[in-house]
Coordinates of C-alpha atoms in Angstrom, one line a residue:
M299 CA 0.0 0.0 0.0
A300 CA 1.4 3.4 -1.0
S301 CA 2.3 5.8 1.8
E302 CA -0.3 8.3 0.7
D303 CA -3.0 5.6 0.8
I304 CA -1.9 4.7 4.3
A305 CA -2.2 8.4 5.3
K306 CA -5.6 8.6 3.8
L307 CA -6.8 5.5 5.6
A308 CA -5.3 6.8 8.9
E309 CA -7.2 10.0 8.4
S310 CA -10.5 8.1 7.8
L311 CA -9.9 5.9 10.9
A312 CA -9.4 9.0 13.0
K313 CA -13.1 9.7 12.4
T314 CA -14.0 6.2 13.8
K315 CA -16.6 6.6 16.4
V316 CA -16.5 4.5 19.6
A317 CA -19.4 4.7 22.0
G318 CA -21.4 2.3 24.2
G319 CA -19.8 -0.9 23.0
Q320 CA -20.0 0.2 19.4
L321 CA -17.2 0.6 16.9
S322 CA -18.2 2.5 13.8
F323 CA -16.5 2.9 10.4
K324 CA -19.8 4.1 8.9
G325 CA -19.6 6.2 5.7
Q326 CA -15.8 6.4 5.6
S327 CA -15.6 5.1 2.0
L328 CA -12.8 2.7 2.9
K329 CA -11.6 0.5 0.0
L330 CA -10.5 -2.7 1.7
N331 CA -9.3 -5.1 -0.9
T332 CA -6.3 -6.8 0.6
A333 CA -5.2 -7.9 4.1
E334 CA -2.8 -5.0 4.1
D335 CA -5.7 -2.5 3.4
A336 CA -7.6 -3.8 6.4
E337 CA -4.7 -3.7 8.9
E338 CA -5.8 -0.6 10.7
V339 CA -9.5 -1.8 10.9
I340 CA -8.4 -5.1 12.3
K341 CA -6.3 -3.3 14.9
Q342 CA -9.2 -1.2 16.0
I343 CA -11.4 -4.4 16.3
E344 CA -8.8 -6.4 18.2
E345 CA -8.1 -3.6 20.7
F346 CA -11.8 -2.9 21.4
D347 CA -12.8 -4.7 24.6
G348 CA -16.5 -5.6 25.0
L349 CA -17.4 -5.0 21.3
E350 CA -21.2 -5.2 21.0
A351 CA -21.9 -3.4 17.7
L352 CA -19.8 -3.1 14.5
R353 CA -20.8 -0.6 11.8
L354 CA -19.2 -1.2 8.4
E355 CA -21.8 0.7 6.3
G356 CA -20.7 2.9 3.4
N357 CA -17.3 1.1 2.8
T358 CA -16.3 -1.6 0.3
V359 CA -14.9 -4.9 1.6
G360 CA -13.3 -7.5 -0.7
V361 CA -12.9 -11.2 -0.2
E362 CA -9.3 -11.1 1.1
A363 CA -10.0 -8.2 3.5
A364 CA -13.2 -9.9 4.7
K365 CA -11.2 -13.0 5.7
V366 CA -8.7 -11.1 7.9
I367 CA -11.5 -9.0 9.5
A368 CA -13.3 -12.2 10.2
K369 CA -10.2 -13.6 11.9
A370 CA -10.3 -10.6 14.2
L371 CA -14.0 -11.2 15.0
E372 CA -13.5 -14.8 16.0
K373 CA -12.6 -13.6 19.6
K374 CA -15.5 -11.1 19.9
C375 CA -18.1 -13.3 21.7
E376 CA -20.0 -10.2 23.0
L377 CA -20.9 -8.9 19.5
K378 CA -24.6 -8.5 19.2
R379 CA -25.3 -6.0 16.4
C380 CA -23.8 -6.1 12.9
H381 CA -24.6 -3.1 10.8
W382 CA -23.2 -4.3 7.5
S383 CA -25.4 -2.5 4.9
D384 CA -23.9 -1.0 1.7
M385 CA -20.4 -2.6 2.3
F386 CA -19.8 -4.2 -1.1
T387 CA -20.0 -1.1 -3.5
G388 CA -18.3 -1.8 -6.8
R389 CA -17.8 -5.5 -6.0
L390 CA -18.7 -8.3 -8.4
R391 CA -21.7 -10.3 -7.2
S392 CA -19.5 -13.4 -7.1
E393 CA -17.3 -11.8 -4.5
I394 CA -20.1 -11.1 -2.0
P395 CA -21.1 -14.7 -0.9
P396 CA -17.5 -15.8 0.1
A397 CA -17.0 -12.5 2.0
L398 CA -20.2 -13.0 3.9
I399 CA -19.4 -16.7 4.6
S400 CA -16.0 -15.7 6.1
L401 CA -17.7 -13.1 8.4
G402 CA -20.6 -15.4 9.3
D403 CA -18.2 -18.3 10.2
A404 CA -16.3 -15.9 12.4
L405 CA -19.4 -15.0 14.4
I406 CA -20.2 -18.7 14.8
T407 CA -16.7 -19.5 16.0
A408 CA -16.8 -16.6 18.4
G409 CA -20.0 -17.9 20.0
A410 CA -21.7 -14.5 19.4
Q411 CA -25.4 -14.2 20.1
L412 CA -26.7 -11.7 17.6
V413 CA -29.6 -9.4 18.2
E414 CA -29.5 -7.4 14.9
L415 CA -28.1 -8.2 11.4
D416 CA -28.4 -5.5 8.7
L417 CA -27.2 -6.5 5.2
S418 CA -29.4 -4.0 3.3
D419 CA -28.3 -2.3 0.1
N420 CA -25.8 -5.0 -0.8
A421 CA -26.5 -6.2 -4.4
F422 CA -25.8 -9.8 -3.7
G423 CA -28.8 -11.2 -5.7
P424 CA -30.5 -14.6 -5.3
D425 CA -27.3 -16.6 -4.7
G426 CA -26.0 -14.1 -2.1
V427 CA -28.5 -15.5 0.5
R428 CA -26.4 -18.6 0.6
G429 CA -23.6 -16.5 1.9
F430 CA -25.2 -16.1 5.3
E431 CA -27.5 -19.2 5.3
A432 CA -25.2 -21.1 7.6
L433 CA -25.1 -18.1 10.0
L434 CA -28.9 -17.9 10.2
K435 CA -29.1 -21.6 11.0
S436 CA -26.4 -21.4 13.7
P437 CA -26.7 -20.8 17.5
A438 CA -25.3 -17.3 16.8
C439 CA -28.8 -16.3 15.4
Y440 CA -31.0 -18.1 17.9
T441 CA -31.2 -14.8 19.7
L442 CA -31.7 -12.7 16.5
Q443 CA -34.5 -10.2 16.7
E444 CA -33.9 -7.9 13.7
L445 CA -33.0 -9.0 10.2
K446 CA -32.8 -6.4 7.5
L447 CA -32.3 -7.3 3.9
N448 CA -33.7 -4.3 2.1
N449 CA -32.8 -3.7 -1.5
C450 CA -30.5 -6.8 -2.0
G451 CA -32.0 -8.1 -5.3
M452 CA -32.8 -11.4 -3.7
G453 CA -35.5 -12.3 -6.2
I454 CA -37.7 -15.4 -6.0
G455 CA -34.7 -17.7 -5.5
G456 CA -33.5 -15.6 -2.5
G457 CA -36.9 -15.8 -0.9
K458 CA -36.9 -19.6 -1.2
S459 CA -33.3 -19.8 0.2
W460 CA -34.2 -17.6 3.1
K461 CA -37.1 -19.9 3.9
S462 CA -34.8 -22.9 4.2
S463 CA -32.6 -20.8 6.5
A464 CA -35.5 -20.3 8.9
Q465 CA -36.1 -24.0 9.2
G466 CA -34.6 -26.1 12.0
K467 CA -34.7 -24.2 15.2
P468 CA -37.1 -21.3 14.6
L469 CA -35.7 -17.8 14.7
A470 CA -37.2 -15.5 17.4
L471 CA -37.4 -12.6 15.0
K472 CA -39.2 -9.4 15.9
I473 CA -38.4 -7.2 12.9
F474 CA -38.0 -8.4 9.2
V475 CA -37.2 -6.0 6.4
A476 CA -37.0 -7.0 2.8
G477 CA -38.2 -4.2 0.6
R478 CA -37.2 -3.8 -3.1
N479 CA -36.2 -7.4 -3.7
R480 CA -38.4 -8.6 -6.6
L481 CA -39.7 -11.5 -4.4
E482 CA -42.9 -11.8 -6.4
N483 CA -45.5 -14.4 -5.5
D484 CA -43.2 -17.4 -5.2
G485 CA -40.7 -15.6 -3.0
A486 CA -43.4 -14.1 -0.8
T487 CA -45.1 -17.5 -0.4
A488 CA -41.8 -19.1 0.6
L489 CA -41.3 -16.3 3.2
A490 CA -44.8 -16.8 4.4
E491 CA -44.0 -20.4 5.2
A492 CA -41.0 -19.2 7.3
F493 CA -43.1 -16.6 9.0
G494 CA -45.7 -19.3 9.9
I495 CA -42.9 -21.2 11.7
I496 CA -41.4 -18.1 13.4
G497 CA -44.5 -16.7 15.1
T498 CA -42.8 -13.9 17.0
L499 CA -42.8 -11.1 14.4
E500 CA -43.7 -7.6 15.5
E501 CA -42.8 -5.7 12.3
V502 CA -42.7 -6.8 8.6
H503 CA -41.5 -4.4 5.9
M504 CA -41.8 -5.8 2.4
P505 CA -42.6 -2.9 0.0
Q506 CA -42.0 -2.9 -3.8
N507 CA -41.7 -6.6 -4.3
G508 CA -44.0 -7.3 -7.3
I509 CA -46.3 -9.4 -5.1
N510 CA -49.9 -10.1 -6.3
H511 CA -52.9 -11.5 -4.5
P512 CA -51.7 -15.2 -4.2
G513 CA -48.5 -14.0 -2.4
I514 CA -50.5 -11.4 -0.4
T515 CA -52.9 -14.1 0.7
A516 CA -50.1 -16.4 1.8
L517 CA -48.5 -13.6 3.8
A518 CA -51.9 -12.7 5.4
Q519 CA -52.4 -16.3 6.6
A520 CA -48.8 -16.3 8.0
F521 CA -49.3 -13.0 9.7
A522 CA -52.3 -14.5 11.6
I523 CA -49.8 -16.8 13.3
N524 CA -47.8 -13.8 14.5
P525 CA -50.2 -12.3 17.1
L526 CA -47.6 -9.7 18.3
L527 CA -47.5 -7.9 14.9
K528 CA -47.5 -4.1 15.3
V529 CA -46.3 -2.9 11.8
I530 CA -47.2 -4.3 8.4
N531 CA -45.7 -2.4 5.5
L532 CA -46.5 -3.9 2.1
N533 CA -46.5 -0.6 0.1
D534 CA -46.4 -0.7 -3.7
N535 CA -47.5 -4.4 -4.2
T536 CA -50.7 -5.4 -5.9
F537 CA -53.5 -6.7 -3.5
T538 CA -56.6 -6.3 -5.7
E539 CA -59.9 -7.3 -3.9
K540 CA -58.8 -10.9 -3.2
G541 CA -55.6 -10.0 -1.4
A542 CA -57.2 -7.1 0.5
V543 CA -60.1 -9.3 1.7
A544 CA -57.6 -12.0 2.9
M545 CA -55.5 -9.3 4.7
A546 CA -58.6 -7.8 6.3
E547 CA -59.5 -11.2 7.7
T548 CA -56.1 -11.4 9.3
L549 CA -56.3 -7.9 10.7
K550 CA -59.4 -8.9 12.7
A551 CA -57.3 -11.4 14.6
L552 CA -54.3 -9.0 15.3
R553 CA -54.8 -6.9 18.4
Q554 CA -51.4 -5.2 18.6
I555 CA -51.4 -3.5 15.1
E556 CA -50.2 0.1 15.2
V557 CA -49.2 0.8 11.5
I558 CA -50.8 -0.5 8.3
N559 CA -49.1 0.7 5.1
F560 CA -51.0 -0.6 2.1
G561 CA -50.4 2.5 0.0
D562 CA -50.1 2.0 -3.8
C563 CA -51.4 -1.5 -3.4
L564 CA -54.5 -1.4 -5.6
V565 CA -56.9 -2.6 -2.9
R566 CA -59.7 -0.8 -4.7
S567 CA -63.1 0.0 -3.2
K568 CA -64.2 -3.5 -2.2
G569 CA -60.8 -4.2 -0.6
A570 CA -60.9 -0.8 1.2
V571 CA -64.4 -1.6 2.6
A572 CA -63.1 -5.0 3.9
I573 CA -60.2 -3.3 5.6
A574 CA -62.5 -0.7 7.1
D575 CA -64.6 -3.4 8.6
A576 CA -61.5 -4.9 10.2
V577 CA -60.5 -1.5 11.6
K578 CA -64.0 -0.9 13.0
E579 CA -64.1 -4.2 14.7
G580 CA -60.9 -3.8 16.6
L581 CA -57.4 -2.4 16.1
N582 CA -57.7 0.0 19.1
K583 CA -53.9 0.6 19.1
L584 CA -53.9 1.8 15.4
K585 CA -51.7 4.8 14.9
E586 CA -51.4 5.0 11.1
L587 CA -53.5 3.8 8.2
N588 CA -52.1 4.3 4.7
L589 CA -54.5 3.4 1.7
S590 CA -53.1 6.1 -0.6
F591 CA -53.1 5.6 -4.4
C592 CA -55.2 2.5 -4.2
E593 CA -58.0 3.3 -6.8
I594 CA -60.6 3.7 -4.0
K595 CA -63.8 5.5 -4.9
R596 CA -65.7 8.0 -2.8
D597 CA -68.2 5.8 -0.9
A598 CA -65.5 3.3 0.1
A599 CA -63.2 6.1 1.3
L600 CA -66.0 7.5 3.4
T601 CA -66.5 4.0 4.9
V602 CA -62.9 4.0 5.8
A603 CA -63.2 7.4 7.5
E604 CA -66.3 6.2 9.5
A605 CA -64.4 3.1 10.7
I606 CA -61.8 5.2 12.6
E607 CA -64.3 7.0 14.8
D608 CA -63.2 5.5 18.1
K609 CA -59.5 5.0 17.3
A610 CA -58.1 7.3 19.9
E611 CA -54.5 6.5 19.2
L612 CA -54.7 7.3 15.4
E613 CA -52.2 9.9 14.3
K614 CA -52.4 9.6 10.5
L615 CA -54.9 8.6 7.8
D616 CA -53.6 8.7 4.3
L617 CA -56.2 8.5 1.5
N618 CA -54.4 10.6 -1.0
G619 CA -54.3 9.8 -4.7
N620 CA -57.7 8.0 -4.9
Y621 CA -60.9 8.7 -6.7
L622 CA -62.9 10.9 -4.3
G623 CA -63.5 14.0 -6.4
E624 CA -63.9 17.5 -4.9
E625 CA -67.2 16.7 -3.3
G626 CA -65.9 13.4 -1.9
C627 CA -62.9 15.2 -0.3
E628 CA -65.2 17.7 1.4
Q629 CA -67.4 14.9 2.7
L630 CA -64.4 13.0 4.0
Q631 CA -63.2 16.1 5.9
E632 CA -66.7 16.7 7.3
I633 CA -66.9 13.1 8.7
L634 CA -63.6 13.5 10.4
E635 CA -64.4 16.9 11.8
S636 CA -67.5 15.3 13.3
F637 CA -65.2 13.0 15.3
N638 CA -62.8 15.8 16.1
M639 CA -60.2 13.9 14.0
A640 CA -59.7 16.2 11.1
A641 CA -56.0 16.7 12.1
V642 CA -55.2 13.0 11.3
L643 CA -56.1 13.3 7.6
G644 CA -53.1 13.6 5.3
S645 CA -52.9 15.7 2.1
L646 CA -55.5 15.0 -0.7
S647 CA -53.5 17.0 -3.2
D648 CA -53.2 14.1 -5.7
D649 CA -56.9 13.1 -5.5
D650 CA -58.6 12.4 -8.8
E651 CA -62.2 12.6 -10.0
D652 CA -64.3 9.6 -9.4
D653 CA -63.4 7.0 -12.0
D654 CA -66.5 5.5 -13.6
D655 CA -64.7 2.4 -15.0
D656 CA -66.3 -0.8 -13.9
E657 CA -64.0 -2.1 -11.1
E658 CA -65.5 -5.6 -11.3
E659 CA -64.6 -5.8 -15.0
E660 CA -61.0 -4.9 -14.2
D661 CA -60.8 -7.5 -11.4
E662 CA -62.2 -10.2 -13.7
E663 CA -59.7 -9.3 -16.4
E664 CA -56.8 -9.5 -13.9
E665 CA -58.2 -12.8 -12.6
E666 CA -58.4 -14.3 -16.1
E667 CA -54.8 -13.2 -16.8
E668 CA -53.6 -14.7 -13.5
Q669 CA -55.4 -18.0 -14.2
Q670 CA -53.8 -18.1 -17.7
Q671 CA -50.4 -17.6 -16.1
L672 CA -51.0 -20.3 -13.6
K673 CA -52.1 -22.8 -16.3
E674 CA -48.9 -22.0 -18.3
R675 CA -46.8 -22.8 -15.2
G676 CA -48.7 -26.1 -14.8
E677 CA -50.7 -24.9 -11.7
E678 CA -54.3 -24.2 -10.9
E679 CA -55.4 -21.7 -8.3
Q680 CA -55.6 -23.5 -5.0
E681 CA -58.2 -23.4 -2.2
P682 CA -57.3 -20.8 0.5
L683 CA -54.5 -22.1 2.7
T684 CA -54.9 -22.6 6.5
P685 CA -52.0 -21.7 8.7
K686 CA -51.1 -25.4 8.9
K687 CA -51.2 -25.7 5.1
I688 CA -48.8 -22.9 4.8
I689 CA -46.2 -24.9 6.8
D690 CA -47.0 -28.2 5.1
S691 CA -47.7 -26.9 1.6
Q692 CA -46.5 -29.0 -1.3
A693 CA -46.1 -28.2 -5.0
S694 CA -49.0 -29.0 -7.3
T695 CA -48.8 -31.5 -10.1
P696 CA -47.8 -29.9 -13.4
V697 CA -50.1 -30.3 -16.4
P698 CA -49.0 -30.6 -20.1
S699 CA -48.2 -27.3 -21.7
P700 CA -49.8 -26.3 -25.1
P701 CA -47.5 -25.5 -28.1
V702 CA -46.3 -22.0 -28.6
D703 CA -45.3 -19.8 -31.5
V704 CA -43.5 -16.4 -31.8
A705 CA -46.8 -14.5 -32.3
T706 CA -48.3 -16.1 -29.1
F707 CA -45.2 -15.2 -27.1
L708 CA -45.1 -11.6 -28.3
A709 CA -48.8 -11.2 -27.6
F710 CA -48.7 -12.7 -24.1
P711 CA -45.1 -13.0 -23.1
S712 CA -44.0 -15.3 -20.2
P713 CA -40.8 -17.1 -19.3
E714 CA -42.3 -20.4 -19.9
K715 CA -43.5 -19.5 -23.5
L716 CA -40.0 -18.2 -24.3
L717 CA -38.4 -21.5 -23.2
R718 CA -41.0 -23.5 -25.0
L719 CA -40.1 -21.8 -28.3
G720 CA -37.0 -24.0 -28.2
P721 CA -33.3 -23.5 -28.9
R722 CA -34.1 -21.5 -32.1
C723 CA -36.2 -18.9 -30.3
S724 CA -33.7 -16.2 -30.8
V725 CA -33.4 -16.8 -34.5
L726 CA -37.2 -17.1 -35.0
I727 CA -38.0 -13.8 -33.1
A728 CA -35.3 -11.9 -35.0
Q729 CA -36.5 -13.2 -38.3
Q730 CA -40.1 -12.2 -37.6
T731 CA -39.3 -8.7 -36.4
D732 CA -39.1 -5.9 -39.0
T733 CA -35.9 -4.2 -37.8
S734 CA -36.4 -1.3 -40.2
D735 CA -39.2 -0.1 -37.9
V736 CA -37.8 1.3 -34.7
E737 CA -41.1 1.1 -32.9
K738 CA -41.4 -2.6 -33.6
V739 CA -37.9 -3.3 -32.5
V740 CA -38.5 -1.5 -29.2
A741 CA -41.8 -3.2 -28.7
T742 CA -40.2 -6.6 -29.3
L743 CA -37.3 -5.9 -27.0
L744 CA -39.6 -4.8 -24.2
R745 CA -41.7 -8.0 -24.5
I746 CA -38.5 -10.2 -24.4
S747 CA -37.1 -8.3 -21.4
S748 CA -40.4 -8.4 -19.5
V749 CA -39.9 -12.1 -18.9
F750 CA -36.4 -11.7 -17.5
K751 CA -35.6 -13.8 -14.4
D752 CA -32.4 -14.5 -12.6
E753 CA -32.8 -18.2 -13.2
A754 CA -30.2 -19.5 -15.6
P755 CA -32.4 -21.0 -18.4
V756 CA -34.6 -17.9 -18.6
K757 CA -31.8 -15.4 -18.3
T758 CA -29.8 -17.2 -21.1
A759 CA -32.9 -17.3 -23.4
V760 CA -33.6 -13.6 -22.8
H761 CA -29.9 -12.7 -23.5
E762 CA -29.6 -14.8 -26.6
T763 CA -32.9 -13.6 -28.0
T764 CA -32.0 -9.9 -27.3
D765 CA -28.6 -10.4 -28.9
A766 CA -30.1 -11.9 -32.1
L767 CA -32.7 -9.1 -32.4
M768 CA -30.4 -6.1 -31.6
R769 CA -27.4 -7.4 -33.6
K770 CA -29.7 -7.6 -36.6
A771 CA -31.1 -4.1 -35.9
F772 CA -27.9 -2.3 -35.2
G773 CA -26.2 -4.1 -38.1
S774 CA -28.6 -2.6 -40.6
A775 CA -27.3 0.6 -42.4
T776 CA -30.9 2.1 -42.3
F777 CA -31.5 1.5 -38.6
N778 CA -31.5 4.8 -36.6
S779 CA -29.9 4.1 -33.3
D780 CA -30.7 7.6 -31.9
A781 CA -34.3 7.1 -32.7
F782 CA -34.2 3.7 -31.0
V783 CA -32.8 4.9 -27.7
T784 CA -35.3 7.9 -27.7
T785 CA -38.2 5.6 -28.3
L786 CA -37.0 3.1 -25.7
L787 CA -36.7 5.9 -23.1
V788 CA -40.2 7.1 -23.8
H789 CA -41.6 3.6 -23.4
M790 CA -39.7 3.2 -20.1
G791 CA -41.3 6.4 -18.8
L792 CA -37.9 8.2 -18.6
L793 CA -38.6 10.7 -21.4
K794 CA -41.8 12.6 -22.1
S795 CA -43.5 12.3 -25.5
E796 CA -46.0 14.5 -27.2
E797 CA -48.1 11.4 -27.9
K798 CA -49.7 9.6 -24.9
I799 CA -47.7 6.4 -24.5
K800 CA -48.2 4.1 -21.6
A801 CA -44.9 3.2 -19.9
V802 CA -44.0 -0.4 -19.1
P803 CA -45.3 -1.5 -15.7
S804 CA -41.9 -2.5 -14.4
L805 CA -38.4 -1.5 -15.5
Y806 CA -36.6 -4.4 -13.8
G807 CA -36.5 -6.7 -16.9
I808 CA -35.4 -4.0 -19.4
L809 CA -32.8 -2.6 -17.0
M810 CA -31.3 -6.1 -16.5
T811 CA -31.4 -6.7 -20.2
L812 CA -29.8 -3.4 -21.0
N813 CA -27.1 -4.3 -18.5
H814 CA -26.3 -7.2 -20.8
M815 CA -26.8 -5.4 -24.1
V816 CA -24.5 -2.5 -23.4
Q817 CA -21.6 -4.9 -22.9
Q818 CA -22.0 -6.5 -26.4
D819 CA -19.9 -5.5 -29.4
Y820 CA -23.0 -4.6 -31.5
F821 CA -24.1 -1.9 -29.0
P822 CA -23.1 1.6 -30.2
K823 CA -20.9 3.2 -27.5
S824 CA -22.3 6.6 -28.5
L825 CA -25.5 5.7 -26.7
V826 CA -23.8 5.0 -23.4
P827 CA -23.7 8.6 -22.2
V828 CA -27.4 9.1 -23.1
L829 CA -28.5 6.0 -21.2
S830 CA -26.4 6.9 -18.3
A831 CA -27.8 10.4 -18.1
F832 CA -31.5 9.2 -18.0
V833 CA -31.0 6.3 -15.7
T834 CA -29.1 8.6 -13.2
K835 CA -32.0 11.0 -13.0
P836 CA -34.5 10.8 -10.1
N837 CA -37.5 8.7 -11.1
R838 CA -40.0 6.8 -9.0
A839 CA -40.1 3.8 -11.4
L840 CA -36.3 3.6 -11.3
D841 CA -36.3 3.8 -7.5
S842 CA -38.5 0.7 -7.3
C843 CA -35.8 -1.2 -9.3
S844 CA -32.8 0.1 -7.5
F845 CA -30.8 -3.1 -7.7
A846 CA -31.2 -3.4 -11.5
R847 CA -30.5 0.4 -11.8
H848 CA -27.4 0.0 -9.7
M849 CA -26.1 -2.9 -11.8
L850 CA -26.7 -1.0 -15.1
L851 CA -25.1 2.3 -13.9
Q852 CA -22.1 0.3 -12.6
T853 CA -21.7 -1.3 -16.0
L854 CA -22.2 2.0 -17.9
H855 CA -19.6 3.6 -15.7
Q856 CA -17.0 0.9 -16.6
L857 CA -17.5 1.2 -20.4

């Protein structure tokens, strides 16, 4: 290590905070690659008697450095809190599991009894869960109360791996955080099985995970077996009526609930009425109810307001972004004023006029689409699970899959259909796409990327099909690459257009696909700064896919 690097490290370590059994290197931007890089950190750890909390957030730790830090931790039996979020910035995903395994093994060797483990904002992906699986199963975590895995890109596979970690001796968790992880229904259902075993949860935070009503229903049934629950945050998932009704039934059985955050969850009017009934029947400790941006109409919103009449502890009611209309907003305020509770109502600045679309029609369409997806996966919708069934659930028997052609896949894309197109899927799709038409190329690319999954067969098929399509397009002398990137950004909702164009519902697939595309020889390097500029800008849709966004920006930066 150069002398100036040592001086810089020494200066950073001078800022190290020591207080109440805690040693903090938080936010020092230390780049610990080798054993030599980590010498001063190790010295601080070894010389700290009675170490109870170690903060490593905001630094970057490599495999070799993790091993020597781990060696120092092997003698720290009093360690209880590991604040290890955002400590692998710029690392390859393949580096993270071995680093975590080293650190976890050290805690096991030390005989530590953890209370809190925070690994949030580490982009370790589905395979990364295996990096701390042994730790979670060990006696070091028998005392674990808080597990935070926010924004780690776990995906469905990570959710299933975490379920297996919770088996054996049940964890005594009180707080579980796993927002922005693309868990979807399968990952959420796997976690629900684990929650059903745990039974001690007090707070669950799982916003922005792409969970629909089957996953919501599984979670609701698991929550019913956790009677101490105080906080449920499922913001920005998709309940629809079925999920909302299932959750409402669970709420009737939970007496300790203080915070319900179902904002941006599409509970709609019928779901809101069901939740209102649950609130009215009990929940006397309720402090916050968030049903914002849920497509709730006026009458249902007023029913929610009436339900909180005797909730003396309530501090906030959020019904913003629904369909009350001006008159409905006034009626809502009048009802709350009659209870002397007008102060609890949040802003209604984003309220919309009452939408006259038939809500039942929308639910039926969604149900038909979900049933079709279940059939394609070889499953039929099951009868509602009991708590026992959650724990003892088994996979259903697959049914034969119907044949698929390119037109069917592009009309109703799914991972299964792409794989069923066979080994020539990439050639077939490229052949049948008019690459002289930028709009058609973008539309096809978005359909291909929409089925992206981190599972090897699907990911490979998406990459190969994308390569065949885009190599053909960019290889054409008449193809306008600038028009392509502009059109793509419009359809992603990152660039405004004079025409009214509906943005894709999720950017995860296209961001992960772009991360592959930009590294290929056919991709024009002149487009890199344009993509980088728009993906860097603040955007709500990008924020909900922060793992994929981080991966793409990291790749663009390296080009």
